[in-house]
Tab-separated table of C-alpha atoms and ligand atoms in Angstrom:
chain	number	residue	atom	x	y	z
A	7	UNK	CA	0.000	0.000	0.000
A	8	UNK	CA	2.638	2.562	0.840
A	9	UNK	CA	4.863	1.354	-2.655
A	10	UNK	CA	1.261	2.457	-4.070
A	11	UNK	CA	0.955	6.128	-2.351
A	12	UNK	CA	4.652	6.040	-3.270
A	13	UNK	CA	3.847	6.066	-6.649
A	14	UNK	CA	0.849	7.790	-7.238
A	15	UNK	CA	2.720	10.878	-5.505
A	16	UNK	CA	5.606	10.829	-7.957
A	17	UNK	CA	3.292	9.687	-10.891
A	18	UNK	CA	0.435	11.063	-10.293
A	19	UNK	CA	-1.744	8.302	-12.044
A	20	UNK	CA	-2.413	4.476	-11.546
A	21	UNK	CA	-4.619	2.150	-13.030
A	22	UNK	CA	-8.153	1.449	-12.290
A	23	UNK	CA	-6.908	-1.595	-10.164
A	24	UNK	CA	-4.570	-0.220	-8.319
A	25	UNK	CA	-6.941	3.082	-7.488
A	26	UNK	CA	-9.827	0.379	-6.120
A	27	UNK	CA	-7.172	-1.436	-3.950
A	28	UNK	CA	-5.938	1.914	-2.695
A	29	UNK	CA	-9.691	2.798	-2.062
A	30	UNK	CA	-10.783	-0.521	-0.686
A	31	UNK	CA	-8.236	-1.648	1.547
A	32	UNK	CA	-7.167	0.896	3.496
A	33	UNK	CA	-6.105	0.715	6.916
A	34	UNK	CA	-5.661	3.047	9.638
A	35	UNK	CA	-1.880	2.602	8.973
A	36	UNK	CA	-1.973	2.943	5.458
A	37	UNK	CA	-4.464	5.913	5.937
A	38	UNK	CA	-2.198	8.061	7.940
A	39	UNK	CA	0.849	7.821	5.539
A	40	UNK	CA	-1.868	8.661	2.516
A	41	UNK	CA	-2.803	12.156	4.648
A	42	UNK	CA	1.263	12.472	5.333
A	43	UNK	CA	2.190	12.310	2.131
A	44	UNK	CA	-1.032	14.402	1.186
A	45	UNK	CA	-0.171	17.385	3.081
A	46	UNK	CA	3.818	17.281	2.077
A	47	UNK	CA	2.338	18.066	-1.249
A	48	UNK	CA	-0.185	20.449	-0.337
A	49	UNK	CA	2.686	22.453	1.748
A	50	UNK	CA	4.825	22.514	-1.375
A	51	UNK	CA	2.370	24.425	-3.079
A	52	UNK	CA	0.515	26.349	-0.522
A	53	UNK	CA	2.370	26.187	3.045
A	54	UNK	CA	0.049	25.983	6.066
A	55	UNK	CA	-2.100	28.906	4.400
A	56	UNK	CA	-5.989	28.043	3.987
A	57	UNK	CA	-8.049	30.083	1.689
A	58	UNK	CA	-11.499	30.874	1.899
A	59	UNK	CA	-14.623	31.383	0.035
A	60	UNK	CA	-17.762	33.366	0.662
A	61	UNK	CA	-20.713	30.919	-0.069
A	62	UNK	CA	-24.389	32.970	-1.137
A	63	UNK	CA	-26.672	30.411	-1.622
A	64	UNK	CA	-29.320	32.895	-3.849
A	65	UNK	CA	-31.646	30.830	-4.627
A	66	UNK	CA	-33.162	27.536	-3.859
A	67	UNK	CA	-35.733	26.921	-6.590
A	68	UNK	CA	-34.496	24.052	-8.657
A	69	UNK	CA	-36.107	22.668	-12.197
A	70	UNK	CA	-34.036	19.632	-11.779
A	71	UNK	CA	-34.832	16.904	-9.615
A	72	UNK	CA	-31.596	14.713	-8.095
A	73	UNK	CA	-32.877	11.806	-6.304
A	74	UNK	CA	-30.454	12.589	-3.487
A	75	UNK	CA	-31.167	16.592	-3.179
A	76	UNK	CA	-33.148	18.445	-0.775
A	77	UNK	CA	-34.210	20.667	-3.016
A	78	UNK	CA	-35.084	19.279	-5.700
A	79	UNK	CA	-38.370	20.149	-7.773
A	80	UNK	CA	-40.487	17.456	-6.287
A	81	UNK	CA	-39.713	18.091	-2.679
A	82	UNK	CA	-42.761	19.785	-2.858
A	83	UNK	CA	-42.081	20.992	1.573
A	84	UNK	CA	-39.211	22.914	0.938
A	85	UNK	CA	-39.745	26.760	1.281
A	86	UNK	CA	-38.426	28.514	-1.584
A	87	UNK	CA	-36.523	31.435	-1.607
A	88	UNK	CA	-35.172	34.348	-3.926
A	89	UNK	CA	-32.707	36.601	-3.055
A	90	UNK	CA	-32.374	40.048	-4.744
A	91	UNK	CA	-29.531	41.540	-6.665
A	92	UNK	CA	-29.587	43.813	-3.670
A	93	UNK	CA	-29.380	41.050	-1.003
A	94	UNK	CA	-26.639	39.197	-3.127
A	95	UNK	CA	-24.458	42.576	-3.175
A	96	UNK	CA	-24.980	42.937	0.646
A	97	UNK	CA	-23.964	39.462	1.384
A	98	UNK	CA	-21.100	40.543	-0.804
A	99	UNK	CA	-20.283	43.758	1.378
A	100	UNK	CA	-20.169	41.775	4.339
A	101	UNK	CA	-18.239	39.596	3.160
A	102	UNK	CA	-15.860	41.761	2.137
A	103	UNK	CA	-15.645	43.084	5.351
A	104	UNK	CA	-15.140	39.978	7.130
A	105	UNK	CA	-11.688	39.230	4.729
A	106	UNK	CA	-13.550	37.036	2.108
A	107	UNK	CA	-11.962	37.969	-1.403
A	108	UNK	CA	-14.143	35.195	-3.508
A	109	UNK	CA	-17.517	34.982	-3.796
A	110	UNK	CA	-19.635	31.836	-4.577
A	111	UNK	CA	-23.345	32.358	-5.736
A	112	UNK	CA	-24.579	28.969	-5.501
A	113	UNK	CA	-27.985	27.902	-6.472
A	114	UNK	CA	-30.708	25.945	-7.584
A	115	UNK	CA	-31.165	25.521	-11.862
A	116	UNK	CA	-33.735	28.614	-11.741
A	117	UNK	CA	-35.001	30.067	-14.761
A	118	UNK	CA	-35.893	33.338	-12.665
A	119	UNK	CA	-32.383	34.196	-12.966
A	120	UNK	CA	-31.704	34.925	-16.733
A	121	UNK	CA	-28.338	35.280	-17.973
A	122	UNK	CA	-29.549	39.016	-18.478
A	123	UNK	CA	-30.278	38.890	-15.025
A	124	UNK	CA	-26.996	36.803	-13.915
A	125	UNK	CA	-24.708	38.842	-15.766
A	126	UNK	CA	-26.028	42.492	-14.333
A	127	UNK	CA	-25.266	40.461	-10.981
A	128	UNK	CA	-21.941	39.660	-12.081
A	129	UNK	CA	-21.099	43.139	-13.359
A	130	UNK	CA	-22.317	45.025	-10.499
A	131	UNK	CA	-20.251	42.586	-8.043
A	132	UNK	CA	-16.856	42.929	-10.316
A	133	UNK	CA	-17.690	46.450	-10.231
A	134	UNK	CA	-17.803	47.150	-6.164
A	135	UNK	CA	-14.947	45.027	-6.026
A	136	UNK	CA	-12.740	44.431	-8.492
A	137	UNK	CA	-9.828	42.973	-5.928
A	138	UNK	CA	-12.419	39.658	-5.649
A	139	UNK	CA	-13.002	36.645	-7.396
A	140	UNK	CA	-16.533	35.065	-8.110
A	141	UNK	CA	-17.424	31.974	-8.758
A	142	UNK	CA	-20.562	30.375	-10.093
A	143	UNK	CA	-22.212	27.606	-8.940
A	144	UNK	CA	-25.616	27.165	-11.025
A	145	UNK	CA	-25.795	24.118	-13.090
A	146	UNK	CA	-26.406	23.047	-16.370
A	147	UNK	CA	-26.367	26.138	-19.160
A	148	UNK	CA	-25.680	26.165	-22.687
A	149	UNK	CA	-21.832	27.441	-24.310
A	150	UNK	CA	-23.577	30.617	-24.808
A	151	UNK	CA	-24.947	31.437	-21.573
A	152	UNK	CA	-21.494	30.421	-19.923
A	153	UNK	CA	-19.373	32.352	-22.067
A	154	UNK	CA	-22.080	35.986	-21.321
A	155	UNK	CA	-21.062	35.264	-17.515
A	156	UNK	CA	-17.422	34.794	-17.896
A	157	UNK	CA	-17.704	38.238	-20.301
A	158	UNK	CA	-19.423	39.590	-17.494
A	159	UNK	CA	-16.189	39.161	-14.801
A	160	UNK	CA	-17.575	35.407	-13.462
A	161	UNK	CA	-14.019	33.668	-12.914
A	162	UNK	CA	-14.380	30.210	-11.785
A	163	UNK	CA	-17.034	27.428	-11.994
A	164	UNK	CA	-18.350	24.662	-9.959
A	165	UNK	CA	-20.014	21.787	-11.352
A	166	UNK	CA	-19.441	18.771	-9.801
A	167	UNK	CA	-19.882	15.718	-11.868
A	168	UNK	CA	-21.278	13.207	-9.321
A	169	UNK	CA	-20.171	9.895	-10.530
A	170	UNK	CA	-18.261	9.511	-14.132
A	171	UNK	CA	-19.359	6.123	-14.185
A	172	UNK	CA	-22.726	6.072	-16.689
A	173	UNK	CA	-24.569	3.283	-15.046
A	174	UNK	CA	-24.551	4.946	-11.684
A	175	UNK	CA	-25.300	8.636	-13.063
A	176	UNK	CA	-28.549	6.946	-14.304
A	177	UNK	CA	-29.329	5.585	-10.507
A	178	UNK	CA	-28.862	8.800	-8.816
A	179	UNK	CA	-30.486	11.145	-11.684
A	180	UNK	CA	-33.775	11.225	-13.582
A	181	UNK	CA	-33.494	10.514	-16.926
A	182	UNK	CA	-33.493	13.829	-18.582
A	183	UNK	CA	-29.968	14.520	-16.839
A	184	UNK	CA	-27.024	12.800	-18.592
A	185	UNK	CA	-23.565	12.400	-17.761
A	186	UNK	CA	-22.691	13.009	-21.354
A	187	UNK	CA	-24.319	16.539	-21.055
A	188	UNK	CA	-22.512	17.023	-17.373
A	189	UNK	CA	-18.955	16.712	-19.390
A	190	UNK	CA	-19.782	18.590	-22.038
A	191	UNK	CA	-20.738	21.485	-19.918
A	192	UNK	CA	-17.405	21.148	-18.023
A	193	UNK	CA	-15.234	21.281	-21.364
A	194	UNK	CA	-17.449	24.223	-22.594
A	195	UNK	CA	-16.179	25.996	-19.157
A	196	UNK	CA	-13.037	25.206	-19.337
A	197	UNK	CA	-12.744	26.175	-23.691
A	198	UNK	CA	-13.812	29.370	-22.075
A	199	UNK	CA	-11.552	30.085	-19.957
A	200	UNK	CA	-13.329	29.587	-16.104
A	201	UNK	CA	-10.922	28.165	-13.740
A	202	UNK	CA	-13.341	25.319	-13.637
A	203	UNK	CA	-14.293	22.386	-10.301
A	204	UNK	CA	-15.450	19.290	-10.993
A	205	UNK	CA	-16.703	16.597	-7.812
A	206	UNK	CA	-18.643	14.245	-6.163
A	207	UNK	CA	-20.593	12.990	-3.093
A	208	UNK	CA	-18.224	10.050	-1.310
A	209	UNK	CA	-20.996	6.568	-0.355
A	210	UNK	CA	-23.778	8.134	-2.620
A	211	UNK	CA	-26.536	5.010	-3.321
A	212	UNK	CA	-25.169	2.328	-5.539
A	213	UNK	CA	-21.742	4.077	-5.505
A	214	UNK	CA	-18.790	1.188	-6.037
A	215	UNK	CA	-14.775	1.616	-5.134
A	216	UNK	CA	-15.376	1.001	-9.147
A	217	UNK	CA	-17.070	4.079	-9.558
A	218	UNK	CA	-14.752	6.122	-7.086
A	219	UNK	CA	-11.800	4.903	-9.290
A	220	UNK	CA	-13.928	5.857	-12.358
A	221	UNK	CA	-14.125	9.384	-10.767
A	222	UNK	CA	-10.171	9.287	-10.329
A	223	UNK	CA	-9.502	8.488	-14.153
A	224	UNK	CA	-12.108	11.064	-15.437
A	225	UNK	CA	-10.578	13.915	-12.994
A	226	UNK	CA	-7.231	13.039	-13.863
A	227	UNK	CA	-8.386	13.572	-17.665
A	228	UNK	CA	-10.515	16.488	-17.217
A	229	UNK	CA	-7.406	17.956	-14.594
A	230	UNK	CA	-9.728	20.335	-13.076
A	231	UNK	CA	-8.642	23.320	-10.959
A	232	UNK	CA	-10.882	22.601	-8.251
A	233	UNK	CA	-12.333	19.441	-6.786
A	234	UNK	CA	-15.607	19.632	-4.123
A	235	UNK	CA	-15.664	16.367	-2.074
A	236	UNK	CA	-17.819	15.247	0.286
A	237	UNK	CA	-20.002	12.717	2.127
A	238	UNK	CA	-23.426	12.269	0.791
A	239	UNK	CA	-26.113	12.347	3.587
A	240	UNK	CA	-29.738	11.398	3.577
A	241	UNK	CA	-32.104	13.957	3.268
A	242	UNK	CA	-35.860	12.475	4.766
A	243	UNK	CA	-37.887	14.084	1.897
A	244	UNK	CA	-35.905	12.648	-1.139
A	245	UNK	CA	-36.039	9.234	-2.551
A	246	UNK	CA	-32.618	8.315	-0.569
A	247	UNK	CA	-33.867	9.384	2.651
A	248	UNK	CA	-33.247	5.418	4.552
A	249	UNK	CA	-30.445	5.143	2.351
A	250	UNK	CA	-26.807	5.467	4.969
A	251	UNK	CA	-24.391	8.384	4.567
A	252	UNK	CA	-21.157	8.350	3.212
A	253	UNK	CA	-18.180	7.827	5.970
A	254	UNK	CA	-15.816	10.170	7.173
A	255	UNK	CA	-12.945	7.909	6.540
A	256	UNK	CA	-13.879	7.000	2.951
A	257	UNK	CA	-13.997	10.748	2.384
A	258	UNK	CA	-10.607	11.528	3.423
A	259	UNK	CA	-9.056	8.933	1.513
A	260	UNK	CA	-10.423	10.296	-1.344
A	261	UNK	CA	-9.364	14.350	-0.296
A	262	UNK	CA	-5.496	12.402	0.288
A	263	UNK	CA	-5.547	11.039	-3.609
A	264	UNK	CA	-6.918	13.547	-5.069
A	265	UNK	CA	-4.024	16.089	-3.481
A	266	UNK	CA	-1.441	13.480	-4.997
A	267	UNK	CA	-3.416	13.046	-8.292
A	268	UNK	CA	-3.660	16.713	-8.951
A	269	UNK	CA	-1.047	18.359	-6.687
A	270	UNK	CA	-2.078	21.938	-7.053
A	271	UNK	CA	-5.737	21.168	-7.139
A	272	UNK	CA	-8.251	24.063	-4.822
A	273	UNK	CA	-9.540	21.501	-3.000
A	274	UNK	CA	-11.976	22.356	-0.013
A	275	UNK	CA	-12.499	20.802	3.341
A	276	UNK	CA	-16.636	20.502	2.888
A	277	UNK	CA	-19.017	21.402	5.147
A	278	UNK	CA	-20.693	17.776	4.512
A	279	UNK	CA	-17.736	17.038	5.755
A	280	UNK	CA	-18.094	19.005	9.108
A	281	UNK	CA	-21.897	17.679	9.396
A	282	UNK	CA	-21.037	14.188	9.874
A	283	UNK	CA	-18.136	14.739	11.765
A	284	UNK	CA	-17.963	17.972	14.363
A	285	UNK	CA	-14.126	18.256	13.292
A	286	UNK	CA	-14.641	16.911	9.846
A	287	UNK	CA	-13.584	20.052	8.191
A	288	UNK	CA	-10.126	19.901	10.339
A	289	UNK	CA	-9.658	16.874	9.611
A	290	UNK	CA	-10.186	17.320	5.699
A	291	UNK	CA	-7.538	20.174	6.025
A	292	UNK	CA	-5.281	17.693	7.560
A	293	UNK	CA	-6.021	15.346	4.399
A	294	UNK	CA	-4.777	17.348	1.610
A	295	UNK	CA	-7.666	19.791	1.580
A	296	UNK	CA	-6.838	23.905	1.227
A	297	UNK	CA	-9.480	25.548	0.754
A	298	UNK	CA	-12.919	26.196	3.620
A	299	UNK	CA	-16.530	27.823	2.140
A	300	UNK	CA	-18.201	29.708	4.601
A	301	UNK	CA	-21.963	30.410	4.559
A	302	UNK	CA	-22.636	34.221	3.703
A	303	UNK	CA	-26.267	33.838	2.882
A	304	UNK	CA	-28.489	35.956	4.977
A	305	UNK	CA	-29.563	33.802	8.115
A	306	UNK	CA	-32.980	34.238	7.495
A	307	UNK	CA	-32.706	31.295	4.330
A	308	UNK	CA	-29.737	29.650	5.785
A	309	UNK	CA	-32.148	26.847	6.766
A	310	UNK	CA	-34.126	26.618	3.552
A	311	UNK	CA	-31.138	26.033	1.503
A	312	UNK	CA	-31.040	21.746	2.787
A	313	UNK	CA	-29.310	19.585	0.507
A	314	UNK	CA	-29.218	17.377	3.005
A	315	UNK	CA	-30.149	16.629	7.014
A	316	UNK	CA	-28.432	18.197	10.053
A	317	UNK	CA	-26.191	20.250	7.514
A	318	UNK	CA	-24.323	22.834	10.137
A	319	UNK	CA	-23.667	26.848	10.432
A	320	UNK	CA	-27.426	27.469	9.530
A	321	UNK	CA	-28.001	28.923	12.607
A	322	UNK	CA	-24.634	31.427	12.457
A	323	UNK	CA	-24.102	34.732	11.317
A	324	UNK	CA	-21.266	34.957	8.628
A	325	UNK	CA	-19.267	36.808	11.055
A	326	UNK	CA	-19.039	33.813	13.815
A	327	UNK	CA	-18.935	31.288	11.172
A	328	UNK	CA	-15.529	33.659	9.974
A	329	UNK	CA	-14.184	33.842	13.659
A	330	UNK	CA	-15.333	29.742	14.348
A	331	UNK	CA	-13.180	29.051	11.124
A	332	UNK	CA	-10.164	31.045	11.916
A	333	UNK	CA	-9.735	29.554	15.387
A	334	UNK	CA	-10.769	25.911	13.560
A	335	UNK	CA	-7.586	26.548	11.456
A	336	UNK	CA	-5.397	28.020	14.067
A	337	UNK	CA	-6.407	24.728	15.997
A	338	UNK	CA	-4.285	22.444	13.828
A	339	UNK	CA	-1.558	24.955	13.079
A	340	UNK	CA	-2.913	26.321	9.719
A	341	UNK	CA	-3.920	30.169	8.756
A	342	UNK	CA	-6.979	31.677	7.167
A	343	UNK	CA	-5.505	34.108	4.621
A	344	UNK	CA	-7.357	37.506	2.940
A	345	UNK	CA	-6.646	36.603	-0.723
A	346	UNK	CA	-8.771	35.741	-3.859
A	347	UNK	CA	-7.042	32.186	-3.354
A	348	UNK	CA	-6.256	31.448	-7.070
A	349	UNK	CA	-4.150	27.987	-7.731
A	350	UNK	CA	-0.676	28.042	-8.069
A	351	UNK	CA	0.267	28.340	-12.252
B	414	5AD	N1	-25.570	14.958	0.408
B	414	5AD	C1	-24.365	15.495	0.129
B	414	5AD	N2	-24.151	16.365	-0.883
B	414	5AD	C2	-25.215	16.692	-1.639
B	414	5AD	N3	-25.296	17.497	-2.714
B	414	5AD	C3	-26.583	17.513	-3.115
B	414	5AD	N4	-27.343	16.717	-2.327
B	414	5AD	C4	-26.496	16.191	-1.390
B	414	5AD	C5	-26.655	15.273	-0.333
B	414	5AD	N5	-27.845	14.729	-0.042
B	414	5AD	C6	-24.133	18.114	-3.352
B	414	5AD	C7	-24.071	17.742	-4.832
B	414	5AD	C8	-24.132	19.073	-5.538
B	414	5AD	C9	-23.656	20.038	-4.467
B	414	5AD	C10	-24.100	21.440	-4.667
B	414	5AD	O1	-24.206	19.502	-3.281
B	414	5AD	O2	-22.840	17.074	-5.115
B	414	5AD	O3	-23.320	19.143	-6.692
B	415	FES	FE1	-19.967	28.179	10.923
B	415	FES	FE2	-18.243	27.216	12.828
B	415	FES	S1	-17.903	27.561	10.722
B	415	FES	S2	-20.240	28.139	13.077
């Protein structure tokens, strides 16, 4: 096993075997020299700094409908929310208060927001300040609709993936949502020019080590600049809701190969990862992860915005969820820094 991390730090790649046994048989041994190694690399690129973005979760309407997702269309108890460009630009201000130099609007796929809509958003937020990033979070769009928001200022993009193995996309999506379409949006972003994050949920329903390692070869193709992993957990008005939540230490082994698979990778300790485990986010950090996504939506929607049960911070103000984070990190000997936190050329 270690001849294996060995290699996969100087090589960067293995084969589909050798990722499964790495992702199967792990022990707590083998596990601890994975994170080791993991965080040599991650201090070669980015010392003990940890950078932060300011998650606005704008809207929670959604026309898609994820089997595993809170709030997805047929969750017909969820309480929808807007926010205004106002709101979003407030969240913004105090956020750029609090030290937070990238912002992340995250939401539902909501036809509300038209790109004429989205890229007014975008302008007006490059325009207040032009010393921060922004990143978009929003789904499925066409070439065209991508490109008006990267015009706009937009400079990174999260789409995560979910599983790049075909059979299980179809198990854990309806069938108007294709993993074909998923990558095709992720090379459009990238031919455009976003700094662009791919991911998955970690134990997701009929997920296989063969699927994890199918995750590892498509990432190492697609060699994204940011990676979101985390646990999936149940949420009680979806389909999934008896199915069991992905484990902390299955999670972390996959934060420690991707660091080694894609050294420089922006690569964030989740806060799925802090809701099943009260130091889960530390512990990602100590794992290879560098980056931490604190909630800046106003805390009157914080709760309405449930991907999934018991999810954390709902009940904090940005500012304590800053200060919480800061000592977090200062707790295992790493720093929150005030920067937009791009990845290292
Ligand atoms: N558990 C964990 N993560 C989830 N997501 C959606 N639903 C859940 C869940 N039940 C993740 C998806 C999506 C991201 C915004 O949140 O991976 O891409
Ligand atoms: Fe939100 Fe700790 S990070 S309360």
């Amino acid at each position: 096993m270690k001849e294996l991390i060995d290699q996969l730090e100087q090589t960067q790649l293995l084969t589909k075997k050798e990722f499964e046994y790495l992702l199967q048989d792990h022990t707590e041994e083998s596990r601890e020299y994975l994170f080791e190694r993991a965080r040599a690399v991650r201090h070669k690129h980015y010392g003990s700094t940890v950078f932060t973005r300011g998650l606005i979760e704008f809207t929670n309407y959604c026309k898609n409908d994820c089997y595993y997702c809170g709030i997805r269309r047929s969750n017909t108890e969820a309480s929808r929310y807007r926010l205004t460009k106002e709101e979003i630009v407030a969240c913004c201000e105090n956020g750029h208060a609090l030290g937070f130099r990238t912002f992340v609007l995250q939401g539902g796929e909501d036809n509300a927001f038209t790109d004429e809509v989205l890229v007014d958003i975008i302008k007006e937020i490059k325009e207040n300040y032009p010393d921060c990033a922004i990143t978009l979070s929003i789904g499925e769009k066409r070439y065209e609709s991508y490109k008006a928001y990267f015009e706009a200022g937009a400079d990174r993009y999260l789409l995560r993936h979910e599983t790049a193995n075909d059979e299980h996309y179809s198990k854990i999506h309806p069938n108007e949502l294709t993993l074909e379409n998923r990558k095709k949006c992720l090379w459009d972003l990238k031919e455009i020019g976003f700094q662009v994050g791919c991911g998955l949920m970690i134990g997701s329903p009929y997920q296989t080590v063969g699927c994890l390692a199918d995750d590892l070869l498509f990432m190492h193709e697609f060699q994204p600049d940011m990676v979101g992993v985390g646990p999936f957990i149940a949420h009680h008005q979806t389909p999934f809701a008896q199915e069991s939540n992905g484990t902390l230490e299955q999670t972390l082994v996959m934060v420690g190969i991707v660091r080694l698979m894609l050294p420089k990778v922006l690569l964030p300790a989740t806060t799925a990862l802090g809701t099943i485990a009260p130091n889960g986010r530390e512990l990602g950090i100590l794992a290879g992860a560098n980056v931490v996504m604190p909630n800046l939506s106003p805390i009157n929607v914080r709760r309405k915005y449930m991907l999934y049960d018991n999810k954390i911070c709902t009940g904090d103000e940005a500012a304590e969820c800053r200060v919480c984070m800061d000592n977090r990190m200062k707790s295992i000997g790493y720093e929150l820094v005030v920067d937009r936190g791009d990845r290292v050329k």
